[in-house]
Amino acid sequence: VNKMPCIISSGINAEYGGRTKAKRANETKLSENIRLLTTPGLIELQYSGILGVVSNMHQYMNHPTEVLSALTQCLSKQDAMYHFTLPDYNHPEGLPDTLAIRYNLYHNKEPDHEAVGRLVLKQLRDRKLKFYVSCQEEAKQCIPDEQLKDLQRLLYNGEALRLNSSKLNIVITKKEKKKRSNEMDIDEEEDDEEEVDDEEELGSD
């Protein structure tokens, strides 16, 4: 309908955005309350929450534990047990510990949350772990029935992980590296000079 980038119209994946084919701004009236605006130039798609993790997977692969911790806050225990085929669990760390036991991921005989986080991220990247965000009843009532029927054919009806919210509270703390003080460097240089002097004295003998 419009000039938005997609595989058919411009050969660019809509996940990353692209340039429109429109030469000038154009407005099309679709209904009384909806107007479609087509503008020339670069379209940038910015995601947040769970979609931000999926679109920036290479970045979050370095912080799997933080992503796993944020995901567990958006999952109910019943949904996690059903989707990952887990028994009723009551571990200290909750779902991360249970998934580590489920997939036999340990480090120093302790549940490896980092390995579990990477496993979940890889499943999201490979689209093996399908998910959806639960919709509120108020939002469903705002959509006309005719449009809902038309959208049903585009929806995924298989098993998927149910998220209570699309927002993820991912807290990433950067570890500071200890810097060597200048005094230590000066002391080491003095030690090296003394060793060189000793070698020269021994050589002269």
Short mmCIF file of C-alpha atoms in Angstrom, two decimals:
data_model
loop_
_atom_site.label_atom_id
_atom_site.label_comp_id
_atom_site.label_asym_id
_atom_site.label_seq_id
_atom_site.Cartn_x
_atom_site.Cartn_y
_atom_site.Cartn_z
CA VAL A 1 0.00 0.00 0.00
CA ASN A 2 2.71 2.47 0.90
CA LYS A 3 6.42 2.71 0.25
CA MET A 4 7.61 1.19 3.49
CA PRO A 5 10.59 -1.13 2.94
CA CYS A 6 9.85 -4.83 2.81
CA ILE A 7 11.15 -7.87 1.02
CA ILE A 8 8.75 -7.51 -1.93
CA SER A 9 8.84 -3.77 -2.56
CA SER A 10 12.46 -2.81 -2.00
CA GLY A 11 14.36 -5.97 -1.23
CA ILE A 12 15.31 -4.74 2.26
CA ASN A 13 14.40 -6.59 5.39
CA ALA A 14 11.93 -4.51 7.37
CA GLU A 15 13.72 -5.53 10.54
CA TYR A 16 16.56 -3.14 9.76
CA GLY A 17 14.67 -0.38 7.98
CA GLY A 18 15.72 1.24 4.72
CA ARG A 19 14.95 4.01 2.25
CA THR A 20 11.49 4.58 0.87
CA LYS A 21 10.78 4.89 -2.85
CA ALA A 22 8.58 7.93 -2.39
CA LYS A 23 9.82 11.09 -4.15
CA ARG A 24 7.63 13.42 -2.12
CA ALA A 25 5.41 13.32 0.95
CA ASN A 26 2.01 11.85 0.28
CA GLU A 27 -1.05 11.36 2.50
CA THR A 28 -3.73 8.76 1.87
CA LYS A 29 -7.00 8.68 3.78
CA LEU A 30 -7.80 5.11 4.78
CA SER A 31 -10.79 5.84 7.00
CA GLU A 32 -12.29 8.64 9.05
CA ASN A 33 -9.69 8.30 11.79
CA ILE A 34 -6.73 6.73 9.94
CA ARG A 35 -4.45 8.46 7.44
CA LEU A 36 -1.38 6.92 5.85
CA LEU A 37 1.59 9.26 5.46
CA THR A 38 4.39 8.34 3.08
CA THR A 39 7.59 10.36 3.37
CA PRO A 40 10.84 10.12 1.39
CA GLY A 41 14.13 9.40 3.11
CA LEU A 42 15.57 6.96 5.57
CA ILE A 43 13.29 5.01 7.87
CA GLU A 44 14.83 3.97 11.16
CA LEU A 45 13.12 1.28 13.19
CA GLN A 46 13.93 1.39 16.89
CA TYR A 47 12.90 -1.40 19.22
CA SER A 48 12.82 -1.66 22.97
CA GLY A 49 12.14 -4.40 25.47
CA ILE A 50 12.07 -7.96 24.17
CA LEU A 51 12.17 -6.79 20.54
CA GLY A 52 15.25 -4.74 21.36
CA VAL A 53 16.96 -7.90 22.60
CA VAL A 54 16.02 -9.83 19.46
CA SER A 55 17.20 -7.07 17.10
CA ASN A 56 20.48 -6.51 19.01
CA MET A 57 21.24 -10.12 19.80
CA HIS A 58 25.02 -9.79 19.29
CA GLN A 59 25.16 -7.12 22.01
CA TYR A 60 23.13 -9.00 24.61
CA MET A 61 25.05 -12.25 24.04
CA ASN A 62 27.70 -10.68 26.27
CA HIS A 63 25.17 -10.23 29.09
CA PRO A 64 23.08 -13.44 29.12
CA THR A 65 22.58 -13.51 32.90
CA GLU A 66 21.07 -10.01 32.97
CA VAL A 67 18.68 -10.81 30.12
CA LEU A 68 17.62 -14.08 31.76
CA SER A 69 16.96 -12.28 35.04
CA ALA A 70 14.80 -9.67 33.27
CA LEU A 71 12.86 -12.33 31.36
CA THR A 72 12.00 -14.24 34.52
CA GLN A 73 10.25 -11.13 35.85
CA CYS A 74 7.87 -11.17 32.86
CA LEU A 75 7.00 -14.86 33.13
CA SER A 76 4.54 -16.54 35.40
CA LYS A 77 5.51 -19.81 37.02
CA GLN A 78 2.67 -21.71 35.33
CA ASP A 79 3.60 -20.48 31.84
CA ALA A 80 7.28 -21.32 32.37
CA MET A 81 6.42 -24.82 33.63
CA TYR A 82 4.13 -25.46 30.67
CA HIS A 83 6.40 -24.13 27.91
CA PHE A 84 9.71 -25.60 29.17
CA THR A 85 8.03 -28.80 30.45
CA LEU A 86 9.23 -28.23 34.01
CA PRO A 87 7.99 -29.82 37.22
CA ASP A 88 6.81 -27.69 40.09
CA TYR A 89 9.98 -26.00 41.32
CA ASN A 90 11.04 -24.17 44.43
CA HIS A 91 14.74 -23.37 43.97
CA PRO A 92 16.60 -20.42 45.53
CA GLU A 93 17.01 -18.61 42.21
CA GLY A 94 13.69 -19.79 40.80
CA LEU A 95 13.50 -20.30 37.04
CA PRO A 96 17.25 -19.88 36.24
CA ASP A 97 18.15 -22.71 38.63
CA THR A 98 15.35 -24.89 37.30
CA LEU A 99 16.41 -24.38 33.67
CA ALA A 100 20.02 -25.16 34.57
CA ILE A 101 18.90 -28.47 36.12
CA ARG A 102 16.56 -29.13 33.18
CA TYR A 103 19.35 -28.73 30.59
CA ASN A 104 22.14 -30.06 32.84
CA LEU A 105 24.16 -26.83 32.79
CA TYR A 106 26.55 -26.53 35.73
CA HIS A 107 29.77 -24.70 36.54
CA ASN A 108 31.80 -25.80 39.57
CA LYS A 109 28.86 -27.96 40.60
CA GLU A 110 26.59 -24.90 40.72
CA PRO A 111 23.76 -23.96 38.27
CA ASP A 112 25.33 -21.99 35.42
CA HIS A 113 22.97 -19.06 34.83
CA GLU A 114 25.23 -17.62 32.14
CA ALA A 115 25.01 -20.80 30.07
CA VAL A 116 21.23 -20.90 30.55
CA GLY A 117 20.95 -17.27 29.43
CA ARG A 118 22.98 -17.98 26.28
CA LEU A 119 20.80 -21.00 25.54
CA VAL A 120 17.61 -18.90 25.78
CA LEU A 121 19.14 -16.14 23.64
CA LYS A 122 20.19 -18.66 20.98
CA GLN A 123 16.67 -20.08 20.91
CA LEU A 124 15.29 -16.56 20.42
CA ARG A 125 17.87 -15.87 17.70
CA ASP A 126 17.10 -19.10 15.83
CA ARG A 127 13.34 -18.52 16.30
CA LYS A 128 12.98 -21.80 18.13
CA LEU A 129 11.60 -20.01 21.17
CA LYS A 130 8.41 -18.30 20.05
CA PHE A 131 6.78 -15.76 22.33
CA TYR A 132 3.91 -13.30 22.51
CA VAL A 133 2.90 -10.49 24.83
CA SER A 134 -0.47 -10.89 26.49
CA CYS A 135 -2.98 -8.32 25.25
CA GLN A 136 -5.31 -6.52 27.59
CA GLU A 137 -9.04 -6.96 27.09
CA GLU A 138 -9.47 -3.20 26.70
CA ALA A 139 -7.17 -3.19 23.67
CA LYS A 140 -9.12 -6.03 22.07
CA GLN A 141 -12.41 -4.16 22.45
CA CYS A 142 -11.00 -1.16 20.55
CA ILE A 143 -10.43 -3.25 17.39
CA PRO A 144 -13.49 -3.84 15.17
CA ASP A 145 -14.53 -7.45 14.67
CA GLU A 146 -14.02 -7.28 10.90
CA GLN A 147 -10.39 -6.26 11.35
CA LEU A 148 -9.84 -8.90 14.03
CA LYS A 149 -11.05 -11.62 11.65
CA ASP A 150 -8.69 -10.33 8.97
CA LEU A 151 -5.76 -10.38 11.41
CA GLN A 152 -6.40 -13.93 12.56
CA ARG A 153 -4.81 -15.35 9.42
CA LEU A 154 -1.57 -13.51 10.19
CA LEU A 155 -1.33 -14.63 13.80
CA TYR A 156 0.72 -17.58 15.01
CA ASN A 157 -1.58 -20.16 16.58
CA GLY A 158 1.04 -22.64 17.79
CA GLU A 159 2.58 -22.95 21.22
CA ALA A 160 4.47 -19.86 22.34
CA LEU A 161 5.84 -18.42 25.54
CA ARG A 162 3.49 -15.92 27.14
CA LEU A 163 5.05 -12.69 28.40
CA ASN A 164 3.15 -10.45 30.77
CA SER A 165 4.96 -7.36 29.49
CA SER A 166 7.10 -6.41 26.50
CA LYS A 167 9.31 -4.23 28.71
CA LEU A 168 12.45 -5.72 30.16
CA ASN A 169 14.32 -4.20 33.08
CA ILE A 170 17.82 -5.25 32.03
CA VAL A 171 20.42 -3.97 34.47
CA ILE A 172 23.97 -4.29 33.14
CA THR A 173 26.80 -3.36 35.50
CA LYS A 174 30.21 -2.80 33.99
CA LYS A 175 33.14 -4.27 35.86
CA GLU A 176 35.94 -1.76 36.36
CA LYS A 177 39.46 -2.99 35.73
CA LYS A 178 42.04 -2.19 38.37
CA LYS A 179 44.65 0.23 37.09
CA ARG A 180 48.23 -0.09 38.16
CA SER A 181 49.47 2.93 40.06
CA ASN A 182 52.34 5.07 38.77
CA GLU A 183 54.36 4.35 41.92
CA MET A 184 54.39 0.64 41.15
CA ASP A 185 55.54 1.35 37.60
CA ILE A 186 58.35 3.59 38.87
CA ASP A 187 59.44 0.96 41.39
CA GLU A 188 59.53 -1.72 38.70
CA GLU A 189 61.59 0.52 36.39
CA GLU A 190 64.09 1.15 39.23
CA ASP A 191 64.34 -2.59 39.88
CA ASP A 192 65.03 -3.21 36.20
CA GLU A 193 67.77 -0.57 36.17
CA GLU A 194 69.40 -2.13 39.23
CA GLU A 195 69.38 -5.55 37.58
CA VAL A 196 71.01 -4.09 34.46
CA ASP A 197 73.73 -2.42 36.58
CA ASP A 198 74.44 -5.70 38.35
CA GLU A 199 74.79 -7.52 35.05
CA GLU A 200 77.21 -4.89 33.77
CA GLU A 201 79.35 -5.20 36.91
CA LEU A 202 79.41 -8.96 36.57
CA GLY A 203 80.35 -8.63 32.91
CA SER A 204 83.26 -6.31 33.69
CA ASP A 205 84.67 -8.82 36.15
#
